């Protein structure tokens, strides 16, 4: 695929809007003196990002090089910014007396100096920014889904601070970091120069630390520090990889590194360390604890980290390096490592009743499946992986925002406390169930992506077994949650639900987006996904004739969507008929009292009858499995790094 000549006026404007404008908006949000001004800044930034991402779609593929003779030496600015950023991270390590953070920040600084020493004069003229369809998909996820999350957070954070009883609002600081996060992610996705990529890579590390610690409780600070040191480990791995690339290629041109086909032996260690950096960002075992700890942050932070920003950095990096490791032992190890993460996280999710933890383990599991697709490294697998990236972002953003809305109403995130939620929050409960259905059932895109991944893994015994078992466990915990939401007896009586209009707008857009994108999957497949692959792979997935596609690669979406529509109509009819139903109290062996749900127990004492799911903690408990999963992951990491060295 040939690169289009970048427009000398339009392209700089788009890059400014997508990358630099959020940085400026973050500064403005931090200084905002009123809620109205803060809302204007967030809305204007979101509209600008969405508009720029749509305009950018007509420019892909493109490359853009900053002139070394221009009035601003951007490379020098980035180099100075790198050291300023590391100094800030070192300061936080010193402030909180965390020697690991300080040591990792210092190591990165030393390696950066060495990389600059290795690069010869006149070599730093490769394109700084590069965009293809994979980058465009990521830009849409960041700009659209990320903006929706920020928009929903406007009223959520106001209620959150009221619940905390703060004397002085910290919303301006919160939204400045959220918007900065979006700009850093856009910069990372479009960066072709590894030095620029590294800068934005570390900005996301700093933003996640600040957002996780936002509430400033001891638990929040402790979990934020864990996230910081683990992601600093990823930053150190990235600088080791940069050193190897600069040493052997004398270039930091990422597209040159990944588009030249399988790398030779001297570059494989560098690519293995890039993989390690990706695993830390994607919270794969044994680094999953930082993402689980991040659940203490306000729910919009969780939604942003899981759907459109932090964890997607790791997956994007793995997909970028996939062409360079195709056919190597490293690629095979990557597939097994991802499949293991998919199965392990799904198993741990089964034993959870905390809604946000279920969502967190589900994210880790799905990211593992995406990494497995990159490791399988065929056009079928990569197409499935890119499909999973898109639909996972929309679905997980919807579910996190629904859980946050529910938590503010019932003061709990335990899914057992959500039993019969539709009677008091009918719309939010319905949207949550819809989000769950989109995770596990056709015709929705996530299910189709998993099906494609299983077809792609059919020739790899280890991966297909892990993916199949993980998929079965996934259905188990999602179906349980949906059943709890709709479990109480119903006789046509709903309590009217009121939410701020930004909340309804955000949840509605994500619901509609998930449905529309699923119906549009055939066109997306032809327009974006098959073109997201790098040259050198076999023909697109469609020619292989999978069970859910025809000879041109189009999913059988419409028949499946028709079945889903009929099911929805039947559900509406059932709800209408239930309006005249009579609720009968559960029979408790003739010992029930006049109080609903209460029976006479031992010593004639009243006992509240309570139904609860089994969480099989003896089999799937965190305390039982986490240590063994972490040990297995360390062994696999040793295999990955040892096999590349």
Coordinates of C-alpha atoms in Angstrom, one line a residue:
X1 CA 0.0 0.0 0.0
X2 CA 1.5 3.3 -1.1
X3 CA 1.5 6.3 1.2
X4 CA -0.5 9.3 0.1
X5 CA 1.3 12.6 0.0
X6 CA 0.3 14.4 3.2
X7 CA -1.4 17.8 2.7
X8 CA 1.0 20.5 3.7
X9 CA -1.8 22.5 5.4
X10 CA -4.5 20.0 6.4
X11 CA -2.2 17.4 7.9
X12 CA -0.4 19.7 10.4
X13 CA -3.8 21.1 11.4
X14 CA -5.2 17.6 12.0
X15 CA -2.1 16.5 14.0
X16 CA -2.3 19.7 16.0
X17 CA -6.0 19.1 16.8
X18 CA -5.5 15.4 17.7
X19 CA -2.3 15.8 19.7
X20 CA -1.4 19.3 20.8
X21 CA -4.9 20.8 21.2
X22 CA -5.8 18.4 24.1
X23 CA -2.6 19.4 25.8
X24 CA -3.7 23.1 25.5
X25 CA -7.2 22.1 26.6
X26 CA -5.8 20.3 29.6
X27 CA -4.0 23.5 30.7
X28 CA -7.2 25.5 30.2
X29 CA -9.3 22.9 32.2
X30 CA -6.8 23.1 35.0
X31 CA -7.2 26.9 35.2
X32 CA -11.0 26.8 34.7
X33 CA -12.7 29.0 37.4
X34 CA -16.2 27.7 37.0
X35 CA -18.1 24.5 36.2
X36 CA -19.6 26.1 33.1
X37 CA -16.2 27.0 31.6
X38 CA -15.0 23.5 32.4
X39 CA -17.9 21.9 30.6
X40 CA -17.4 24.1 27.6
X41 CA -13.7 23.1 27.4
X42 CA -14.5 19.4 27.7
X43 CA -17.3 19.6 25.1
X44 CA -15.3 21.7 22.6
X45 CA -12.3 19.3 23.0
X46 CA -14.5 16.3 22.4
X47 CA -16.1 17.8 19.3
X48 CA -12.7 18.8 17.9
X49 CA -11.3 15.3 18.4
X50 CA -14.2 13.5 16.9
X51 CA -14.2 15.9 13.9
X52 CA -10.5 15.6 13.3
X53 CA -10.6 11.8 13.5
X54 CA -13.4 11.8 10.8
X55 CA -11.4 14.1 8.5
X56 CA -8.2 12.0 9.1
X57 CA -10.0 8.9 7.7
X58 CA -9.8 10.5 4.2
X59 CA -6.0 11.0 4.6
X60 CA -5.0 7.4 5.5
X61 CA -2.4 6.1 4.8
X62 CA 0.0 9.0 5.3
X63 CA 3.4 9.9 6.6
X64 CA 4.5 13.2 7.9
X65 CA 8.0 14.4 8.6
X66 CA 8.8 17.5 10.6
X67 CA 11.4 19.7 8.9
X68 CA 14.8 19.7 10.8
X69 CA 15.3 23.2 9.4
X70 CA 12.0 24.6 10.8
X71 CA 11.8 27.3 13.4
X72 CA 11.3 24.7 16.2
X73 CA 13.6 21.8 16.7
X74 CA 10.8 19.3 17.7
X75 CA 13.2 16.4 18.2
X76 CA 15.2 18.5 20.7
X77 CA 12.0 19.6 22.4
X78 CA 10.9 15.9 22.8
X79 CA 14.3 14.9 24.1
X80 CA 14.2 17.7 26.7
X81 CA 10.5 16.7 27.5
X82 CA 11.6 13.1 28.0
X83 CA 14.1 14.0 30.7
X84 CA 11.6 16.4 32.3
X85 CA 9.0 13.7 32.4
X86 CA 11.5 11.2 34.0
X87 CA 12.5 13.8 36.5
X88 CA 8.8 14.2 37.5
X89 CA 8.4 10.5 37.9
X90 CA 11.6 10.3 39.9
X91 CA 10.2 13.1 42.1
X92 CA 7.0 11.1 42.8
X93 CA 9.2 8.1 43.7
X94 CA 11.2 10.3 46.1
X95 CA 8.1 11.9 47.6
X96 CA 6.6 8.6 48.4
X97 CA 9.9 6.9 49.4
X98 CA 9.6 4.3 46.6
X99 CA 13.2 3.3 45.6
X100 CA 11.9 1.0 42.7
X101 CA 10.3 4.0 40.9
X102 CA 13.4 6.1 41.4
X103 CA 15.7 3.4 40.1
X104 CA 13.6 2.6 37.1
X105 CA 13.3 6.4 36.2
X106 CA 17.1 6.8 36.5
X107 CA 17.7 3.7 34.4
X108 CA 15.5 5.1 31.6
X109 CA 17.4 8.4 31.7
X110 CA 20.8 6.7 31.3
X111 CA 19.5 4.6 28.4
X112 CA 18.0 7.6 26.7
X113 CA 21.4 9.4 26.9
X114 CA 23.0 6.4 25.4
X115 CA 20.5 6.2 22.5
X116 CA 21.1 9.8 21.6
X117 CA 24.9 9.1 21.6
X118 CA 24.4 6.1 19.3
X119 CA 22.4 8.0 16.7
X120 CA 24.6 9.6 14.0
X121 CA 24.2 13.1 12.9
X122 CA 21.8 13.4 9.9
X123 CA 20.1 10.1 10.6
X124 CA 17.0 11.6 12.4
X125 CA 15.1 12.6 9.3
X126 CA 12.6 9.7 9.1
X127 CA 8.8 10.5 9.2
X128 CA 7.8 11.4 12.7
X129 CA 4.2 10.6 12.2
X130 CA 2.6 7.7 10.3
X131 CA -1.0 6.7 9.9
X132 CA -2.6 3.5 8.5
X133 CA -5.9 1.9 9.0
X134 CA -4.8 0.3 12.3
X135 CA -3.8 3.7 13.6
X136 CA -7.1 5.2 12.3
X137 CA -9.2 2.6 14.2
X138 CA -7.2 3.5 17.4
X139 CA -7.7 7.2 16.7
X140 CA -11.5 6.7 16.5
X141 CA -11.6 4.7 19.7
X142 CA -9.6 7.3 21.6
X143 CA -11.3 10.4 20.2
X144 CA -14.9 9.1 20.1
X145 CA -15.1 6.7 23.1
X146 CA -12.7 8.8 25.2
X147 CA -14.7 11.9 24.6
X148 CA -17.9 10.2 25.5
X149 CA -16.4 9.0 28.8
X150 CA -15.2 12.6 29.6
X151 CA -18.6 14.0 28.8
X152 CA -20.3 11.5 31.1
X153 CA -17.8 12.2 33.9
X154 CA -19.0 15.9 34.1
X155 CA -22.0 15.1 36.3
X156 CA -20.5 11.9 37.7
X157 CA -17.6 13.6 39.3
X158 CA -19.8 16.3 40.8
X159 CA -21.9 13.6 42.5
X160 CA -18.7 11.8 43.4
X161 CA -17.2 14.8 45.2
X162 CA -20.5 15.5 47.0
X163 CA -20.4 11.9 48.3
X164 CA -16.9 12.5 49.5
X165 CA -17.8 15.8 51.2
X166 CA -14.9 17.7 49.8
X167 CA -14.5 21.3 50.9
X168 CA -12.6 22.2 47.7
X169 CA -13.4 20.7 44.3
X170 CA -10.6 18.9 42.4
X171 CA -12.6 18.5 39.2
X172 CA -10.5 20.9 37.2
X173 CA -7.4 18.9 37.9
X174 CA -9.2 15.7 37.2
X175 CA -10.5 16.7 33.8
X176 CA -7.2 18.3 32.8
X177 CA -5.5 14.9 33.2
X178 CA -8.3 13.1 31.4
X179 CA -8.0 15.4 28.4
X180 CA -4.2 15.2 28.5
X181 CA -4.5 11.4 28.4
X182 CA -6.5 11.6 25.1
X183 CA -3.9 13.8 23.5
X184 CA -1.0 11.6 24.6
X185 CA -2.8 8.5 23.3
X186 CA -3.4 10.1 19.9
X187 CA 0.3 11.1 19.8
X188 CA 1.4 7.6 20.7
X189 CA -0.7 5.9 18.0
X190 CA 0.5 8.2 15.3
X191 CA 4.1 8.4 16.3
X192 CA 6.5 6.7 13.9
X193 CA 9.7 7.9 15.6
X194 CA 10.4 5.7 18.6
X195 CA 11.6 8.7 20.6
X196 CA 8.2 10.4 20.1
X197 CA 6.4 7.1 20.9
X198 CA 8.4 6.8 24.1
X199 CA 7.5 10.3 25.2
X200 CA 3.8 9.7 24.8
X201 CA 4.2 6.2 26.3
X202 CA 5.5 7.7 29.5
X203 CA 2.9 10.5 29.5
X204 CA 0.2 7.8 29.7
X205 CA 2.1 6.3 32.6
X206 CA 2.1 9.6 34.5
X207 CA -1.6 10.3 33.7
X208 CA -2.7 6.9 34.9
X209 CA -0.8 7.4 38.2
X210 CA -2.4 10.8 38.8
X211 CA -5.9 9.6 38.0
X212 CA -5.7 6.4 40.1
X213 CA -4.5 8.5 43.1
X214 CA -7.1 11.2 42.5
X215 CA -9.1 10.6 45.7
X216 CA -5.9 10.8 47.7
X217 CA -6.9 8.1 50.1
X218 CA -4.1 5.8 51.4
X219 CA -5.5 2.9 49.3
X220 CA -5.7 5.1 46.2
X221 CA -2.1 6.3 46.6
X222 CA -0.8 2.8 47.3
X223 CA -2.5 1.4 44.2
X224 CA -1.3 4.4 42.1
X225 CA 2.3 3.8 43.2
X226 CA 2.0 0.1 42.2
X227 CA 0.7 1.2 38.8
X228 CA 3.6 3.7 38.4
X229 CA 6.4 1.3 39.2
X230 CA 5.0 -1.5 37.0
X231 CA 4.5 0.8 34.1
X232 CA 8.0 2.3 34.7
X233 CA 9.3 -1.2 34.3
X234 CA 7.5 -1.2 30.9
X235 CA 9.2 2.1 30.1
X236 CA 12.6 0.7 31.1
X237 CA 11.9 -2.3 28.8
X238 CA 11.0 0.1 26.0
X239 CA 14.3 2.1 26.4
X240 CA 16.2 -1.2 26.3
X241 CA 14.5 -2.0 23.0
X242 CA 15.3 1.5 21.7
X243 CA 18.9 1.0 22.6
X244 CA 19.0 -2.3 20.7
X245 CA 17.3 -0.8 17.6
X246 CA 19.6 2.3 17.6
X247 CA 22.7 0.1 18.1
X248 CA 22.0 -2.3 15.2
X249 CA 20.0 -0.1 12.7
X250 CA 21.1 3.5 13.6
X251 CA 17.5 4.6 13.3
X252 CA 14.4 4.9 15.4
X253 CA 12.0 4.6 12.4
X254 CA 9.3 2.3 13.7
X255 CA 7.7 1.7 10.3
X256 CA 11.1 0.6 8.9
X257 CA 11.5 -1.8 11.7
X258 CA 8.1 -3.4 11.4
X259 CA 7.5 -3.4 7.7
X260 CA 10.7 -5.1 6.5
X261 CA 9.4 -8.6 7.2
X262 CA 10.7 -10.9 9.9
X263 CA 13.7 -9.4 11.8
X264 CA 17.1 -11.0 11.9
X265 CA 18.6 -12.4 15.1
X266 CA 20.2 -9.3 16.4
X267 CA 16.9 -7.4 16.5
X268 CA 14.8 -10.1 18.1
X269 CA 16.0 -9.3 21.7
X270 CA 14.9 -5.7 21.1
X271 CA 11.5 -6.8 19.9
X272 CA 11.2 -9.1 22.9
X273 CA 11.7 -6.2 25.2
X274 CA 9.1 -4.2 23.3
X275 CA 6.8 -7.2 24.0
X276 CA 7.6 -6.9 27.7
X277 CA 6.8 -3.2 27.6
X278 CA 3.5 -4.0 26.0
X279 CA 2.6 -6.7 28.6
X280 CA 3.0 -4.2 31.4
X281 CA 0.8 -1.6 29.8
X282 CA -1.8 -4.3 28.9
X283 CA -1.7 -5.6 32.5
X284 CA -1.0 -9.1 31.5
X285 CA 0.1 -11.7 34.1
X286 CA 2.2 -11.2 36.2
X287 CA 1.5 -7.4 36.0
X288 CA -2.3 -7.6 36.3
X289 CA -2.3 -6.3 39.9
X290 CA -1.9 -2.6 38.8
X291 CA -5.0 -2.7 36.8
X292 CA -7.0 -4.4 39.5
X293 CA -5.8 -1.8 42.0
X294 CA -6.8 0.9 39.6
X295 CA -10.5 0.1 40.4
X296 CA -10.3 2.3 43.4
X297 CA -10.3 5.3 41.1
X298 CA -13.6 7.0 40.1
X299 CA -15.4 4.9 37.5
X300 CA -14.8 7.2 34.5
X301 CA -11.1 6.6 35.1
X302 CA -11.6 2.9 35.0
X303 CA -13.7 3.2 31.8
X304 CA -10.9 5.3 30.2
X305 CA -8.1 3.0 31.2
X306 CA -9.9 -0.2 30.1
X307 CA -11.6 1.0 26.9
X308 CA -9.7 3.6 25.0
X309 CA -6.4 4.5 26.6
X310 CA -3.9 2.8 28.9
X311 CA -4.3 -0.9 28.3
X312 CA -4.8 -0.5 24.5
X313 CA -1.3 0.9 24.3
X314 CA 0.1 -2.6 25.0
X315 CA -2.1 -4.3 22.4
X316 CA -1.4 -1.6 19.8
X317 CA 2.4 -2.0 20.3
X318 CA 2.2 -5.8 19.9
X319 CA 0.2 -5.4 16.7
X320 CA 2.7 -2.9 15.4
X321 CA 5.6 -5.3 16.0
X322 CA 3.8 -8.4 14.6
X323 CA 5.2 -8.1 11.0
X324 CA 8.8 -8.0 12.4
X325 CA 8.4 -11.3 14.3
X326 CA 6.3 -13.3 11.8
X327 CA 7.3 -16.9 11.6
X328 CA 9.7 -16.7 14.6
X329 CA 9.8 -18.6 17.9
X330 CA 9.1 -15.2 19.6
X331 CA 5.8 -15.0 17.7
X332 CA 4.7 -18.5 18.7
X333 CA 5.6 -17.7 22.4
X334 CA 3.5 -14.5 22.1
X335 CA 0.5 -16.6 21.0
X336 CA 0.8 -19.0 23.9
X337 CA 1.4 -16.2 26.4
X338 CA -1.8 -14.3 25.2
X339 CA -3.9 -17.5 25.2
X340 CA -2.7 -18.2 28.8
X341 CA -3.7 -14.7 29.9
X342 CA -7.1 -15.1 28.3
X343 CA -7.8 -18.3 30.1
X344 CA -6.3 -17.3 33.5
X345 CA -8.1 -14.0 33.8
X346 CA -11.4 -15.6 32.7
X347 CA -11.0 -18.2 35.5
X348 CA -10.3 -15.5 38.1
X349 CA -13.4 -13.5 36.9
X350 CA -15.6 -16.5 37.7
X351 CA -14.8 -16.2 41.4
X352 CA -15.7 -12.5 41.7
X353 CA -18.8 -10.8 42.9
X354 CA -17.4 -7.3 42.7
X355 CA -18.7 -5.8 39.5
X356 CA -15.6 -3.7 38.7
X357 CA -13.3 -6.6 39.4
X358 CA -15.3 -8.8 37.0
X359 CA -14.9 -6.0 34.4
X360 CA -11.2 -5.7 35.2
X361 CA -10.5 -9.4 34.8
X362 CA -12.6 -9.5 31.7
X363 CA -10.5 -6.7 30.2
X364 CA -7.2 -8.6 31.1
X365 CA -8.7 -11.7 29.5
X366 CA -9.8 -10.0 26.3
X367 CA -6.4 -8.2 26.0
X368 CA -4.7 -11.6 26.3
X369 CA -6.9 -12.9 23.4
X370 CA -5.8 -9.9 21.3
X371 CA -2.2 -10.6 22.1
X372 CA -2.7 -14.2 21.1
X373 CA -4.1 -13.0 17.8
X374 CA -1.0 -10.9 17.2
X375 CA 1.2 -13.9 18.1
X376 CA -0.6 -16.2 15.7
X377 CA 0.4 -13.6 13.2
X378 CA -1.8 -14.6 10.2
X379 CA -4.1 -12.3 8.3
X380 CA -7.1 -14.2 9.9
X381 CA -5.7 -13.8 13.4
X382 CA -4.8 -10.1 13.0
X383 CA -8.1 -9.3 11.5
X384 CA -9.8 -10.9 14.4
X385 CA -7.6 -9.0 16.8
X386 CA -8.4 -5.7 15.3
X387 CA -12.1 -6.4 15.4
X388 CA -11.8 -7.3 19.1
X389 CA -9.9 -4.0 19.8
X390 CA -12.8 -1.9 18.4
X391 CA -15.7 -3.7 19.9
X392 CA -14.1 -4.3 23.2
X393 CA -13.5 -0.5 23.6
X394 CA -17.2 0.3 23.0
X395 CA -18.6 -2.5 25.1
X396 CA -16.3 -2.1 28.1
X397 CA -16.8 1.7 28.2
X398 CA -20.6 1.1 28.3
X399 CA -20.4 -1.5 31.1
X400 CA -18.0 0.6 33.3
X401 CA -20.2 3.7 33.0
X402 CA -23.3 1.6 33.8
X403 CA -21.6 0.1 36.9
X404 CA -20.6 3.6 38.0
X405 CA -24.1 4.9 37.5
X406 CA -25.5 1.9 39.5
X407 CA -23.0 2.3 42.3
X408 CA -24.0 5.9 42.8
X409 CA -27.6 4.8 43.2
X410 CA -27.3 1.7 45.4
X411 CA -23.9 2.5 47.1
X412 CA -22.5 -0.9 46.1
X413 CA -20.6 -2.5 43.2
X414 CA -21.4 -6.1 44.3
X415 CA -23.4 -7.8 41.6
X416 CA -25.4 -9.6 44.3
X417 CA -26.7 -6.2 45.4
X418 CA -27.9 -5.6 41.8
X419 CA -30.5 -8.4 42.0
X420 CA -33.7 -7.2 40.4
X421 CA -32.1 -3.8 39.6
X422 CA -34.6 -3.3 36.8
X423 CA -37.3 -2.5 39.3
X424 CA -35.6 0.7 40.5
X425 CA -33.2 1.5 37.5
X426 CA -35.0 -0.1 34.5
X427 CA -33.1 1.8 31.8
X428 CA -29.7 1.4 33.3
X429 CA -30.3 -2.2 34.0
X430 CA -31.5 -2.8 30.5
X431 CA -28.4 -1.1 29.1
X432 CA -26.1 -3.2 31.3
X433 CA -27.8 -6.4 30.1
X434 CA -27.4 -5.2 26.6
X435 CA -23.7 -4.6 27.2
X436 CA -23.4 -8.1 28.6
X437 CA -25.2 -9.6 25.6
X438 CA -22.8 -7.8 23.3
X439 CA -19.9 -9.4 25.0
X440 CA -21.0 -13.0 24.5
X441 CA -23.7 -13.4 21.8
X442 CA -23.9 -12.9 18.0
X443 CA -24.6 -10.9 15.9
X444 CA -22.5 -8.5 18.0
X445 CA -18.9 -7.8 17.0
X446 CA -17.1 -9.1 20.1
X447 CA -18.5 -12.6 19.7
X448 CA -17.7 -12.6 16.0
X449 CA -14.2 -11.5 16.7
X450 CA -13.8 -14.3 19.2
X451 CA -15.1 -16.8 16.7
X452 CA -12.7 -15.6 14.1
X453 CA -9.9 -15.9 16.7
X454 CA -10.8 -19.5 17.4
X455 CA -10.8 -20.3 13.7
X456 CA -7.4 -18.7 13.3
X457 CA -6.1 -20.7 16.3
X458 CA -7.4 -24.0 15.1
X459 CA -4.0 -25.2 13.9
X460 CA -2.3 -24.3 17.2
X461 CA -3.2 -27.0 19.8
X462 CA -2.0 -25.0 22.9
X463 CA -3.8 -21.8 21.9
X464 CA -7.0 -23.3 20.7
X465 CA -7.5 -25.3 23.9
X466 CA -6.9 -22.2 26.1
X467 CA -9.1 -20.0 24.0
X468 CA -11.9 -22.5 24.0
X469 CA -11.8 -23.0 27.7
X470 CA -11.5 -19.3 28.3
X471 CA -14.5 -18.6 26.1
X472 CA -16.6 -21.1 28.1
X473 CA -15.7 -19.5 31.4
X474 CA -16.4 -16.1 29.9
X475 CA -20.0 -17.1 29.1
X476 CA -20.3 -18.4 32.6
X477 CA -19.6 -15.2 34.5
X478 CA -21.4 -12.8 32.0
X479 CA -24.5 -14.9 32.0
X480 CA -24.6 -15.0 35.8
X481 CA -24.4 -11.2 36.0
X482 CA -27.2 -10.7 33.4
X483 CA -29.4 -13.2 35.3
X484 CA -28.9 -11.4 38.6
X485 CA -29.9 -8.1 37.0
X486 CA -33.2 -9.6 35.8
X487 CA -33.9 -12.1 38.6
X488 CA -36.6 -10.7 40.8
X489 CA -40.3 -11.3 40.2
X490 CA -41.9 -8.8 37.9
X491 CA -45.5 -7.6 37.7
X492 CA -45.2 -4.6 35.4
X493 CA -44.3 -2.1 38.0
X494 CA -41.3 0.1 37.3
X495 CA -39.8 2.9 39.4
X496 CA -39.1 6.0 37.1
X497 CA -35.4 6.5 36.7
X498 CA -33.8 9.9 36.5
X499 CA -30.2 10.6 35.5
X500 CA -28.4 13.7 34.3
X501 CA -28.8 14.1 30.6
X502 CA -25.0 13.7 30.0
X503 CA -25.3 10.3 31.5
X504 CA -28.2 9.3 29.3
X505 CA -26.4 10.7 26.3
X506 CA -23.2 8.8 26.9
X507 CA -24.8 5.5 27.7
X508 CA -27.2 5.8 24.8
X509 CA -24.5 6.6 22.3
X510 CA -22.4 3.6 23.5
X511 CA -25.4 1.3 23.3
X512 CA -26.3 2.5 19.8
X513 CA -22.7 2.5 18.8
X514 CA -22.2 -1.1 19.7
X515 CA -25.4 -2.2 17.9
X516 CA -24.7 -0.1 14.7
X517 CA -21.1 -1.2 14.5
X518 CA -22.1 -4.8 14.8
X519 CA -24.6 -4.5 11.9
X520 CA -22.0 -2.6 9.9
X521 CA -19.4 -5.3 10.5
X522 CA -19.2 -6.5 6.9
X523 CA -18.5 -3.0 5.6
X524 CA -16.0 -2.3 8.4
X525 CA -14.3 -5.6 7.6
X526 CA -13.9 -4.7 3.9
X527 CA -13.1 -1.0 4.5
X528 CA -10.7 -1.1 7.4
X529 CA -9.8 -4.5 8.9
X530 CA -8.4 -6.3 5.8
X531 CA -6.4 -3.2 5.0
X532 CA -5.0 -2.9 8.6
X533 CA -2.6 -5.7 7.8
X534 CA 0.9 -5.0 6.7
X535 CA 2.3 -6.2 3.3
X536 CA 3.6 -9.7 3.1
X537 CA 0.7 -11.6 4.7
X538 CA -1.5 -14.1 2.9
X539 CA -4.7 -12.9 1.3
X540 CA -7.5 -11.6 3.4
X541 CA -9.4 -13.8 5.8
X542 CA -12.5 -14.0 3.5
X543 CA -11.0 -16.4 1.0
X544 CA -10.6 -19.1 3.6
X545 CA -14.4 -19.5 3.9
X546 CA -15.0 -19.6 7.7
X547 CA -18.4 -20.7 9.1
X548 CA -19.6 -17.1 9.7
X549 CA -18.5 -15.6 6.4
X550 CA -19.0 -16.0 2.7
X551 CA -16.5 -16.0 -0.1
X552 CA -15.9 -12.2 0.1
X553 CA -15.4 -12.2 3.9
X554 CA -18.8 -10.7 4.9
X555 CA -20.3 -11.9 8.2
X556 CA -23.8 -13.4 8.2
X557 CA -24.8 -10.4 10.4
X558 CA -28.3 -9.6 9.0
X559 CA -29.8 -13.1 9.6
X560 CA -28.4 -13.1 13.1
X561 CA -29.5 -9.5 13.7
X562 CA -33.0 -10.5 12.6
X563 CA -33.1 -13.3 15.1
X564 CA -32.0 -10.8 17.8
X565 CA -34.7 -8.4 16.7
X566 CA -37.4 -11.0 17.0
X567 CA -36.1 -11.9 20.5
X568 CA -36.3 -8.3 21.5
X569 CA -39.9 -8.0 20.3
X570 CA -40.9 -11.2 22.2
X571 CA -39.3 -9.7 25.3
X572 CA -41.3 -6.5 25.0
X573 CA -44.5 -8.6 24.6
X574 CA -43.6 -10.6 27.7
X575 CA -43.1 -7.5 29.7
X576 CA -46.4 -6.1 28.5
X577 CA -48.2 -9.3 29.5
X578 CA -46.5 -9.4 32.9
X579 CA -48.3 -6.1 33.8
X580 CA -51.3 -8.1 35.0
X581 CA -49.4 -10.8 36.7
X582 CA -49.6 -11.6 40.4
X583 CA -46.3 -11.9 42.4
X584 CA -46.4 -15.0 44.6
X585 CA -44.1 -15.1 47.6
X586 CA -41.5 -18.0 47.5
X587 CA -42.5 -21.1 49.3
X588 CA -40.2 -21.9 52.3
X589 CA -41.5 -25.2 53.6
X590 CA -44.6 -23.7 55.2
X591 CA -42.6 -21.6 57.6
X592 CA -43.1 -18.3 55.8
X593 CA -44.4 -15.3 57.7
X594 CA -46.5 -12.4 56.6
X595 CA -43.4 -10.4 55.8
X596 CA -42.2 -11.2 52.2
X597 CA -39.0 -13.2 52.1
X598 CA -39.0 -13.9 55.8
X599 CA -39.5 -17.3 57.4
X600 CA -39.5 -18.7 60.9
X601 CA -36.1 -20.2 61.8
X602 CA -34.6 -21.9 64.8
X603 CA -35.9 -20.9 68.2
X604 CA -38.9 -19.3 66.3
X605 CA -36.7 -16.4 65.2
X606 CA -37.4 -14.6 61.9
X607 CA -34.8 -15.3 59.2
X608 CA -34.5 -13.3 55.9
X609 CA -34.5 -15.7 52.9
X610 CA -31.7 -14.8 50.6
X611 CA -30.7 -16.2 47.2
X612 CA -27.1 -16.0 46.1
X613 CA -24.9 -17.4 43.3
X614 CA -22.1 -19.8 43.8
X615 CA -18.7 -18.2 43.0
X616 CA -16.8 -21.4 43.4
X617 CA -14.1 -19.7 45.4
X618 CA -12.5 -23.1 46.3
X619 CA -11.7 -23.5 42.6
X620 CA -11.5 -20.0 41.2
X621 CA -10.6 -17.9 44.2
X622 CA -7.9 -15.2 43.8
X623 CA -6.0 -16.4 46.8
X624 CA -5.8 -19.9 45.4
X625 CA -5.0 -19.3 41.8
X626 CA -3.2 -15.9 41.5
X627 CA 0.2 -17.1 42.8
X628 CA 0.3 -20.1 40.4
X629 CA -0.9 -18.0 37.4
X630 CA 1.9 -15.4 38.2
X631 CA 4.5 -18.1 38.4
X632 CA 3.4 -19.6 35.1
X633 CA 3.4 -16.2 33.5
X634 CA 7.0 -15.5 34.8
X635 CA 8.1 -18.8 33.2
X636 CA 6.5 -17.9 29.9
X637 CA 8.2 -14.5 30.0
X638 CA 11.5 -16.2 30.7
X639 CA 10.8 -18.3 27.6
X640 CA 10.0 -15.3 25.5
X641 CA 13.1 -13.3 26.6
X642 CA 15.4 -16.3 26.7
X643 CA 14.4 -17.5 23.3
X644 CA 15.1 -14.1 21.7
X645 CA 18.5 -13.6 23.3

